[in-house]
PDB file of C-alpha atoms in Angstrom:
ATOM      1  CA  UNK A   5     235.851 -75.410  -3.992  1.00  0.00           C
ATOM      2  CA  UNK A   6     233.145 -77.672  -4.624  1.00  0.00           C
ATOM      3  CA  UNK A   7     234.620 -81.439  -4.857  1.00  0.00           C
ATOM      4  CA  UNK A   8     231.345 -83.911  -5.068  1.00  0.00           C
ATOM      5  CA  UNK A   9     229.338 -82.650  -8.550  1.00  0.00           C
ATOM      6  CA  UNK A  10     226.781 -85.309  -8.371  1.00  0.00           C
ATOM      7  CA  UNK A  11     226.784 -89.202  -8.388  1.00  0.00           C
ATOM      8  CA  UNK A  12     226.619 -90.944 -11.121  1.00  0.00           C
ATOM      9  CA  UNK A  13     223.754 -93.712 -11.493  1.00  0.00           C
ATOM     10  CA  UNK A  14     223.663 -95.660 -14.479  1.00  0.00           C
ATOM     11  CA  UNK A  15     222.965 -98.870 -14.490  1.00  0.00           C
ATOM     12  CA  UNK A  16     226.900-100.537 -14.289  1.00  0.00           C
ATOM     13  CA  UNK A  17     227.418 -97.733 -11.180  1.00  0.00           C
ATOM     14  CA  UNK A  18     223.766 -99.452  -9.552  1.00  0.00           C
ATOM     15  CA  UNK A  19     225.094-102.831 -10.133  1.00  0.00           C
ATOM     16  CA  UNK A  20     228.972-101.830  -8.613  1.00  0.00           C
ATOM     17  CA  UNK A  21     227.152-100.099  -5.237  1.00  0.00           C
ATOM     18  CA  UNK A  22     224.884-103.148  -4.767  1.00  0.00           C
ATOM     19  CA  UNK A  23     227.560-106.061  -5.353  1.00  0.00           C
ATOM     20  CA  UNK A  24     230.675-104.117  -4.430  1.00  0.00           C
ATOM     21  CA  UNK A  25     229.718-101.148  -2.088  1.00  0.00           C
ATOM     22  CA  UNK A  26     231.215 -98.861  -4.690  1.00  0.00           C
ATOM     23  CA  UNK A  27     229.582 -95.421  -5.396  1.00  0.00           C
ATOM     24  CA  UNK A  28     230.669 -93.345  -8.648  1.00  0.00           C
ATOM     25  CA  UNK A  29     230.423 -89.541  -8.683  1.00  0.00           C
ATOM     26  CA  UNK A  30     231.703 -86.644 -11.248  1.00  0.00           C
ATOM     27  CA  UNK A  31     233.904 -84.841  -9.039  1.00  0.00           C
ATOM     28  CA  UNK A  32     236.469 -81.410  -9.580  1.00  0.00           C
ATOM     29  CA  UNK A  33     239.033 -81.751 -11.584  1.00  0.00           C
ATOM     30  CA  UNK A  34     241.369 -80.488  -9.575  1.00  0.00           C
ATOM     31  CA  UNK A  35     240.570 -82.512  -6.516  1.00  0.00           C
ATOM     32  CA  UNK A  36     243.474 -84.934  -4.987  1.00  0.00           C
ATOM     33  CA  UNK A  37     241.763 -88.697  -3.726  1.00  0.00           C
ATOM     34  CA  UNK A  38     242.092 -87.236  -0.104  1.00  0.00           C
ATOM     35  CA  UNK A  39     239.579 -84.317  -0.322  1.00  0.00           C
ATOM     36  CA  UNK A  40     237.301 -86.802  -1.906  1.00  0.00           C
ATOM     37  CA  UNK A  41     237.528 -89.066   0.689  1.00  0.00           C
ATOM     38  CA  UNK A  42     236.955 -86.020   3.018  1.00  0.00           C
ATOM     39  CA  UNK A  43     233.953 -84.386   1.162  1.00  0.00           C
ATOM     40  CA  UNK A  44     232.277 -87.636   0.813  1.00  0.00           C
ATOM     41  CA  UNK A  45     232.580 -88.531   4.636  1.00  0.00           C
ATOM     42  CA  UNK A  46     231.226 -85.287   5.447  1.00  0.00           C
ATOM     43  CA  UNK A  47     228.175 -85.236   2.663  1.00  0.00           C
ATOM     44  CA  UNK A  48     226.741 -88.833   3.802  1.00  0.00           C
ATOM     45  CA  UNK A  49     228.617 -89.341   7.134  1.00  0.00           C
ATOM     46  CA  UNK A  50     230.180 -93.019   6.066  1.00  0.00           C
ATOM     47  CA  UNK A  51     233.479 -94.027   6.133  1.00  0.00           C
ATOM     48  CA  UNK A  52     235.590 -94.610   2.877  1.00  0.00           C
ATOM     49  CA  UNK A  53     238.072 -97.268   2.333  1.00  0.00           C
ATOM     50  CA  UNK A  54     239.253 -96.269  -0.683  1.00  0.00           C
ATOM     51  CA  UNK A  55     239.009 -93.877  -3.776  1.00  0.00           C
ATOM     52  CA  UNK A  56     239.733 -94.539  -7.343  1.00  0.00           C
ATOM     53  CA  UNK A  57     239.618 -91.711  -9.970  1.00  0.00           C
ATOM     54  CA  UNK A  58     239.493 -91.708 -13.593  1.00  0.00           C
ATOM     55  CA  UNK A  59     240.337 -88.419 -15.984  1.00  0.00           C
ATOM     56  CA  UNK A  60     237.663 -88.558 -18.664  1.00  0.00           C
ATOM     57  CA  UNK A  61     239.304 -87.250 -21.873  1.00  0.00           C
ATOM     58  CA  UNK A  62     236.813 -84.938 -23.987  1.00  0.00           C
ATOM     59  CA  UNK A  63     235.458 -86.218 -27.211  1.00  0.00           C
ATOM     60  CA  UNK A  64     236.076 -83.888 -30.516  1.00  0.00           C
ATOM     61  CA  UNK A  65     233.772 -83.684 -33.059  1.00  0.00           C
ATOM     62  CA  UNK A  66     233.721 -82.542 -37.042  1.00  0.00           C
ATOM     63  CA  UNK A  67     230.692 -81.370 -38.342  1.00  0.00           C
ATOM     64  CA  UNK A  68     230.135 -80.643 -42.179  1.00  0.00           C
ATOM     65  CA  UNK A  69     227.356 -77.817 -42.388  1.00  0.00           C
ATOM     66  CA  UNK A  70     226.500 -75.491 -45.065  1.00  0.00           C
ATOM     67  CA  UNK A  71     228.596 -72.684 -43.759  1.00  0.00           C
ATOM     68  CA  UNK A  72     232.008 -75.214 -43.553  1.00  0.00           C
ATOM     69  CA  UNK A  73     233.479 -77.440 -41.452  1.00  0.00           C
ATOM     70  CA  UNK A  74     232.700 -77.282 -37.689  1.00  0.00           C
ATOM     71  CA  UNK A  75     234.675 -78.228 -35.068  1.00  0.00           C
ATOM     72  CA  UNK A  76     233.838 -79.128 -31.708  1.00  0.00           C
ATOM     73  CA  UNK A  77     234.817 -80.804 -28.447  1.00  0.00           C
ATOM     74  CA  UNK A  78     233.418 -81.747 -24.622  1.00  0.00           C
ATOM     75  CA  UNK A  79     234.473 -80.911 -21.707  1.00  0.00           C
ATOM     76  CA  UNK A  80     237.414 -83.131 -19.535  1.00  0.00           C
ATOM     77  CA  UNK A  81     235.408 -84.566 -16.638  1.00  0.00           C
ATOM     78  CA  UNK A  82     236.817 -86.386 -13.633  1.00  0.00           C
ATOM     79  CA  UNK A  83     234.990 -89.716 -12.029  1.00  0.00           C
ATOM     80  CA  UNK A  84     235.811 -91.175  -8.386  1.00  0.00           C
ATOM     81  CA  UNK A  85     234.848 -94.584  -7.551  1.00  0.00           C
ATOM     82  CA  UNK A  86     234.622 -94.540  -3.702  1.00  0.00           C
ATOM     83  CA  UNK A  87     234.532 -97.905  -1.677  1.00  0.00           C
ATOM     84  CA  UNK A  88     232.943 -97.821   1.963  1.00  0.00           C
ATOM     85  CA  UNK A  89     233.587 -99.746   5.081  1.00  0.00           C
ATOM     86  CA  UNK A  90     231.839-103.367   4.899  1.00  0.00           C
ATOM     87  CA  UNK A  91     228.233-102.296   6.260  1.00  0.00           C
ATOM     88  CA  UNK A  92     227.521 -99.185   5.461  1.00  0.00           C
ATOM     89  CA  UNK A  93     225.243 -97.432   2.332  1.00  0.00           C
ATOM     90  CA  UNK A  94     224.589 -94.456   0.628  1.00  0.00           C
ATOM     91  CA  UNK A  95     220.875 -93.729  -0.346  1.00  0.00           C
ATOM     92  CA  UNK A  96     221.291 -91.818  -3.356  1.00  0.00           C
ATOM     93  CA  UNK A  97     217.670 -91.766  -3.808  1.00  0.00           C
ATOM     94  CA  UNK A  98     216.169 -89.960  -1.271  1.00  0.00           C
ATOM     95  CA  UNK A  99     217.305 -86.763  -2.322  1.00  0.00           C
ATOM     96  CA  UNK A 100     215.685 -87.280  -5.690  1.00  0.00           C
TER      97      UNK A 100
END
């Protein structure tokens, strides 16, 4: 099972890593904070303090159309917010 999807960088998650030493990443759904903590140790050999993670509901959508009404939803994501030890990084932008 494949825990880390890909980090998130937006602009609030840049701000968060620099002030903070917070990273964000889309991560399984089914994954428990401990095999986050694990795959993320292993991925950029750090070490994490702690892990937050937030469900992401999915959004529905009606559409009105010719043909009748459409409906329509995302999918349910899941975000981890993953704090390292004072002094250590993640360059998510070499990999780019």
């Amino acid at each position: 099972m494949n825990i880390l999807i890909k980090p998130i960088i937006t602009e609030k998650a840049t701000a968060n890593s620099e002030l903070n030493n917070c990273y964000s990443f889309f991560v399984n759904t089914k994954a428990n904070k401990v095999e986050i903590k694990k795959a993320v140790e292993a991925a950029y050999g750090v070490s994490v303090e702690k892990v937050r993670t937030i469900n992401v509901r999915p959004d529905r959508s009606t559409k009105f159309t010719k043909t009748g009404i459409q409906h329509g939803k995302t999918n349910a994501t899941k975000k981890a917010i993953v704090q390292l030890a004072e002094g250590e990084m993640i360059d998510l932008y070499t990999n780019m």
